[in-house]
CSV table of C-alpha atoms in Angstrom, one decimal:
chain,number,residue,atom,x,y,z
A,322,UNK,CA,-8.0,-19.2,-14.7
A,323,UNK,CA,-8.8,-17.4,-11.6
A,324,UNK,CA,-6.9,-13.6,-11.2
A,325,UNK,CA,-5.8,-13.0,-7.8
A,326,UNK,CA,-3.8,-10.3,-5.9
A,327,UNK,CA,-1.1,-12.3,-4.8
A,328,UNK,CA,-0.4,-15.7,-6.0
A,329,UNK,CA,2.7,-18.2,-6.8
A,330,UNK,CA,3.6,-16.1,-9.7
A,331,UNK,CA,3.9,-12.9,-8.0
A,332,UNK,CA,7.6,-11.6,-7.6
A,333,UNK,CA,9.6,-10.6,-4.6
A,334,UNK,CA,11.4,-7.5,-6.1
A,335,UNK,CA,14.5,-6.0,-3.6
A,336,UNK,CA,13.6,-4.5,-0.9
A,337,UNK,CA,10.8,-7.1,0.1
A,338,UNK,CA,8.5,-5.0,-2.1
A,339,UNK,CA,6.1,-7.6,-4.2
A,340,UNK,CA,4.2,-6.1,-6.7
A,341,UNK,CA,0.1,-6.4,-6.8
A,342,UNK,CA,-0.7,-8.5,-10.2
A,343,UNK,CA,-3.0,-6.5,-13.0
A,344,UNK,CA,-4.0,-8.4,-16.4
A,345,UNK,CA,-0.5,-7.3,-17.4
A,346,UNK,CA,0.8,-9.5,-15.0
A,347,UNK,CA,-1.2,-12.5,-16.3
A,348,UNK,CA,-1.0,-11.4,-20.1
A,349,UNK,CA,-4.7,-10.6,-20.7
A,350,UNK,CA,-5.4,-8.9,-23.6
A,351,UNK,CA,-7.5,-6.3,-25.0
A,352,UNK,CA,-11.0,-6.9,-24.8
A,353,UNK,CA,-11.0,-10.2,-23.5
A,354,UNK,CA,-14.2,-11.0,-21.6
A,355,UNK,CA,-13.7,-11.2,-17.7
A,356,UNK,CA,-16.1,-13.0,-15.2
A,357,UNK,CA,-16.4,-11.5,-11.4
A,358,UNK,CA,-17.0,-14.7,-9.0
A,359,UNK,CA,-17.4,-13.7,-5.4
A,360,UNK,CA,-14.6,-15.1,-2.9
A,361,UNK,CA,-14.7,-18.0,-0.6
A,362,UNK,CA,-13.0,-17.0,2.3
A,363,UNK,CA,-13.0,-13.2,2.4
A,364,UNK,CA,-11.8,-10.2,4.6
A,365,UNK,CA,-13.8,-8.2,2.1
A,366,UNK,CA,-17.1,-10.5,2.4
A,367,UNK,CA,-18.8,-8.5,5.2
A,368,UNK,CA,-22.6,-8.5,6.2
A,369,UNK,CA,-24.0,-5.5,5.4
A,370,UNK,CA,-24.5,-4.5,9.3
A,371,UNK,CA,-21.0,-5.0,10.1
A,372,UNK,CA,-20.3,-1.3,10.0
A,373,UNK,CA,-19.3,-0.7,13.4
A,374,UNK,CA,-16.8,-4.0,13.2
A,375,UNK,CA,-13.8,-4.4,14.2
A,376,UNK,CA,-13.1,-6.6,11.6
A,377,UNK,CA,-14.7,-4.6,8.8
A,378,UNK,CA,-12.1,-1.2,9.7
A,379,UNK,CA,-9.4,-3.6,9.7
A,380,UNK,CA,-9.9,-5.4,6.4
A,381,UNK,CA,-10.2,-2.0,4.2
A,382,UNK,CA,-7.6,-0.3,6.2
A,383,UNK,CA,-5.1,-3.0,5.5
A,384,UNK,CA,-6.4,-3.0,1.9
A,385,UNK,CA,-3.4,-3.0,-0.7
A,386,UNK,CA,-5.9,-1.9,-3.6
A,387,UNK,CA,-8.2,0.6,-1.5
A,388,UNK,CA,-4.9,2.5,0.8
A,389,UNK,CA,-3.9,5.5,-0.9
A,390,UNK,CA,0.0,5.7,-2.3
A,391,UNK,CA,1.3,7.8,0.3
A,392,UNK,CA,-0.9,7.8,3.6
A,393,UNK,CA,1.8,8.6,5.9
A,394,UNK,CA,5.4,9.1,6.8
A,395,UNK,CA,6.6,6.0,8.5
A,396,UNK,CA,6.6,2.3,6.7
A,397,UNK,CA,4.3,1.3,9.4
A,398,UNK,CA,1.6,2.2,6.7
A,399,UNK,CA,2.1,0.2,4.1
A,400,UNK,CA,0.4,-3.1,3.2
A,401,UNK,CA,1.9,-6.6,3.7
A,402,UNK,CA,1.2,-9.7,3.2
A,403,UNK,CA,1.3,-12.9,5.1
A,404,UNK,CA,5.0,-13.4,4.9
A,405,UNK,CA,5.6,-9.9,5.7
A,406,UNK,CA,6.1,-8.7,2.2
A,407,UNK,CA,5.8,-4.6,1.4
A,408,UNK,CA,2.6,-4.4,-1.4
A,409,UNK,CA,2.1,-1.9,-3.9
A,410,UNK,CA,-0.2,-1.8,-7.4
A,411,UNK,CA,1.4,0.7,-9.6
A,412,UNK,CA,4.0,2.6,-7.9
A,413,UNK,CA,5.8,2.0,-5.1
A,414,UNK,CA,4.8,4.3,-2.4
A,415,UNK,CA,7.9,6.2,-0.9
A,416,UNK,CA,8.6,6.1,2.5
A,417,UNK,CA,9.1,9.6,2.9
A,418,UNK,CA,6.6,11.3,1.2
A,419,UNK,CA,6.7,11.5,-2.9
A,420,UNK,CA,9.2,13.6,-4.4
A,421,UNK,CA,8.1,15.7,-7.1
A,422,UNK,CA,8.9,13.3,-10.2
A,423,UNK,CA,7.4,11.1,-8.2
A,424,UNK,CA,4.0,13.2,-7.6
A,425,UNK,CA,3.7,14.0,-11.3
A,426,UNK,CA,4.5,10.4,-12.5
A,427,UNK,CA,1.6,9.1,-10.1
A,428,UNK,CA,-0.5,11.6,-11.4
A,429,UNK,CA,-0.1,10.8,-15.0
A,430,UNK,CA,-1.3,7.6,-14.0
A,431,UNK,CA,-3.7,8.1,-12.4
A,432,UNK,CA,-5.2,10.6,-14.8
A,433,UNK,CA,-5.0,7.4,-17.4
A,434,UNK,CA,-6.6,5.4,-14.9
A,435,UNK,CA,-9.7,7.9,-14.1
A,436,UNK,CA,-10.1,8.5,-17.7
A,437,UNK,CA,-10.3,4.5,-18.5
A,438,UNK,CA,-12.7,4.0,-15.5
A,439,UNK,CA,-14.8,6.8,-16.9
A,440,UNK,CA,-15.1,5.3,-20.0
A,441,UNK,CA,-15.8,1.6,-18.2
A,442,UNK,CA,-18.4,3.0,-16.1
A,443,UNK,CA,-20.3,5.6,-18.1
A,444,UNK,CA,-22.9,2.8,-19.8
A,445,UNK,CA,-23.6,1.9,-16.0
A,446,UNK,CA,-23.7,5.7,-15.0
A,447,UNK,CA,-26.3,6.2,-18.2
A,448,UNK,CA,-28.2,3.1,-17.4
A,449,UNK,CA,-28.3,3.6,-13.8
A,450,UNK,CA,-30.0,7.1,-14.5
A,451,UNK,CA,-32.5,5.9,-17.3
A,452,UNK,CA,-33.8,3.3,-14.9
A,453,UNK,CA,-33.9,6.3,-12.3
A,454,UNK,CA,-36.0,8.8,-14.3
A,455,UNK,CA,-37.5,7.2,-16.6
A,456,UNK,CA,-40.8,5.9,-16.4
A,457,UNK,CA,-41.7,4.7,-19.9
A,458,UNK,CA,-39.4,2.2,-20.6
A,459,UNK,CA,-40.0,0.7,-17.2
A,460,UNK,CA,-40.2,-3.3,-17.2
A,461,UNK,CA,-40.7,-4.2,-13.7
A,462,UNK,CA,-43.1,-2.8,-11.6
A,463,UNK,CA,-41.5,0.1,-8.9
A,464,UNK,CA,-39.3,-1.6,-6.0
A,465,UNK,CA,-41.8,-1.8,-2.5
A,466,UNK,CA,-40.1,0.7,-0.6
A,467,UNK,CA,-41.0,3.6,-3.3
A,468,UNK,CA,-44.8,2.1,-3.9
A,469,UNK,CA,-44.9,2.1,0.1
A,470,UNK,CA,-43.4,6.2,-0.3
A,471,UNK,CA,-46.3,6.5,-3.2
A,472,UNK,CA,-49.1,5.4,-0.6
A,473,UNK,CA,-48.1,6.9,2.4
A,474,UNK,CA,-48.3,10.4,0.2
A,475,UNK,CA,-51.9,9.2,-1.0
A,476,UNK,CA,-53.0,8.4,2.7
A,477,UNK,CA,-51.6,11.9,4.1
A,478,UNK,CA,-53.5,13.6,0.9
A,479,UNK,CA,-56.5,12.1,2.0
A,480,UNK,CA,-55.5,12.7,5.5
A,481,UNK,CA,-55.2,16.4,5.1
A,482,UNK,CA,-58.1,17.0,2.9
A,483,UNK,CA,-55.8,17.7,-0.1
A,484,UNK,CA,-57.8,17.4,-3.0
A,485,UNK,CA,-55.3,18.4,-5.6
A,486,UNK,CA,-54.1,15.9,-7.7
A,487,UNK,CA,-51.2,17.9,-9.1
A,488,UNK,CA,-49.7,18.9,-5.2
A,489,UNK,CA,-49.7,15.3,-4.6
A,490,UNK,CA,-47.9,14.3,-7.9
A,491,UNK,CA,-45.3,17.0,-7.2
A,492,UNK,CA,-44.7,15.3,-3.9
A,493,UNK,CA,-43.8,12.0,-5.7
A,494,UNK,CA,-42.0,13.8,-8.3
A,495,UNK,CA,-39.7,15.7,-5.8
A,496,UNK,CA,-39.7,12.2,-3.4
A,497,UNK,CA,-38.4,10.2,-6.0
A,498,UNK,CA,-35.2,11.8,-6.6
A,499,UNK,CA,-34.7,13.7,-4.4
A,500,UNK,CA,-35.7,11.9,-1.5
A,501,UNK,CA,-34.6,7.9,-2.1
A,502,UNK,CA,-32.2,8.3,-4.9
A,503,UNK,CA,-30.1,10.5,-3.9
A,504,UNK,CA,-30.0,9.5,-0.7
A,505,UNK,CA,-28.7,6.1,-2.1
A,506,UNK,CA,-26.1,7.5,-3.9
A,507,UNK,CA,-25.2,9.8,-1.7
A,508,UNK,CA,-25.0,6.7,1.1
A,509,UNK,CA,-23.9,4.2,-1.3
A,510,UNK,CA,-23.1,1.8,2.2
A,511,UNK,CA,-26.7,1.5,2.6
A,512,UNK,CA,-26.8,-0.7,-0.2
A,513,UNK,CA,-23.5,-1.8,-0.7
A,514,UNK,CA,-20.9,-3.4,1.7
A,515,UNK,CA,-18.5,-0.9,2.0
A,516,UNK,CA,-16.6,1.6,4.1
A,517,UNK,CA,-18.5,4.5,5.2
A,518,UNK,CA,-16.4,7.6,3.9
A,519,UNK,CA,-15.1,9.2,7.2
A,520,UNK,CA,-15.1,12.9,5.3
C-alpha cells in the first residue's frame, strides 16, 4: 500500500478544511516496518542546482508538511489543494493568529513530536558521527574530495619547505572537521535537495 498526503480516503471536514493523512489515518501500527520509494511525478523532486528556481521556491512554499502552523494573518497563507481545499497536519492553523489554548496545545505537540524525532534520529546522529571521526572502524577508503584535501596539504608541505610531520597532520586533523564536515552540515543544501534556510 502506498501512504500519500492526500488520497480518495482523505475527508473534507467543514469549512473546506481536509486533514493531511499520518499512519493514524491509514491504521499503521506500532513498529511496523515502512519502505521510502521516491515519487514519480514530483514538485519536491528537484535537481540539485535548481536553487535559484522558480519552481523550487514555489514547491516548498506551498508545502502543507514544511509551512509553519501560523505564518501569517490572512487565509491567503494556507495550503490547498487542487480542488481548492484548506490543508493542515495536526492542527488547524487559525486564521487569526493562535489563541493561547491554542499556542499551548500546539506546543504540547510538538514537544511529543521533537522528542519522538529525537529518538528516530539519534542512531543516524551517532552513526553519522562515528563514520565522521572515526578512523579505525573505517571500511571504505576516504571519499576523493578529502584524499584530494590530504594531497593538496602534502604538496604545500613540500611546497613550503615544512618538514614537520606533526604541523601537517594537525592541518588534516583541523581540515577534516572543521573544514568539510562542518561545512556540510552546516550547508546541508550542498548535498541535499532542499531549501536554503533564508535566516
Amino acid at each position: 500500500m502506498v501512504l500519500q498526503d492526500i488520497d480518495s480516503t482523505s475527508r473534507v471536514e467543514p469549512g473546506g478544511w481536509k486533514r493531511l493523512n499520518t499512519l493514524g489515518h491509514y491504521n499503521v501500527p506500532n513498529n511496523s516496518v515502512l519502505m521510502l520509494t521516491t515519487r514519480q511525478s514530483s514538485l519536491y523532486n528537484l535537481s540539485l542546482l535548481s536553487e535559484r528556481s522558480e519552481k523550487s521556491t514555489l514547491s516548498l512554499k506551498n508545502s502543507p508538511t514544511l509551512s509553519r502552523p501560523w505564518v501569517g494573518t490572512s487565509s491567503s497563507s494556507t495550503s490547498k489543494d487542487a480542488e481548492g481545499q484548506k490543508l493542515y497536519h495536526l492542527v488547524k492553523p487559525s486564521e487569526h493568529g493562535p489563541s493561547e489554548n491554542q499556542e499551548k496545545m500546539v506546543t504540547e505537540i510538538y514537544l511529543t513530536r521533537l522528542l519522538m524525532m529525537k529518538g528516530t534520529l539519534q542512531k543516524f546522529i551517532n552513526d553519522l558521527l562515528e563514520a565522521i571521526f572515526s578512523t579505525s572502524s573505517r571500511s571504505a577508503p576516504l571519499p576523493a574530495a578529502i584524499k584530494y584535501m590530504f594531497d593538496f596539504m602534502d604538496e604545500q608541505a613540500l611546497e613550503h619547505g615544512i618538514t614537520d610531520a606533526e604541523v601537517v597532520h594537525a592541518w588534516k586533523s583541523n581540515a577534516l572537521p572543521l573544514r568539510f564536515w562542518v561545512n556540510l552540515i552546516k550547508n546541508p543544501h550542498f548535498v541535499f535537495d532542499i531549501q536554503k534556510p533564508t535566516k
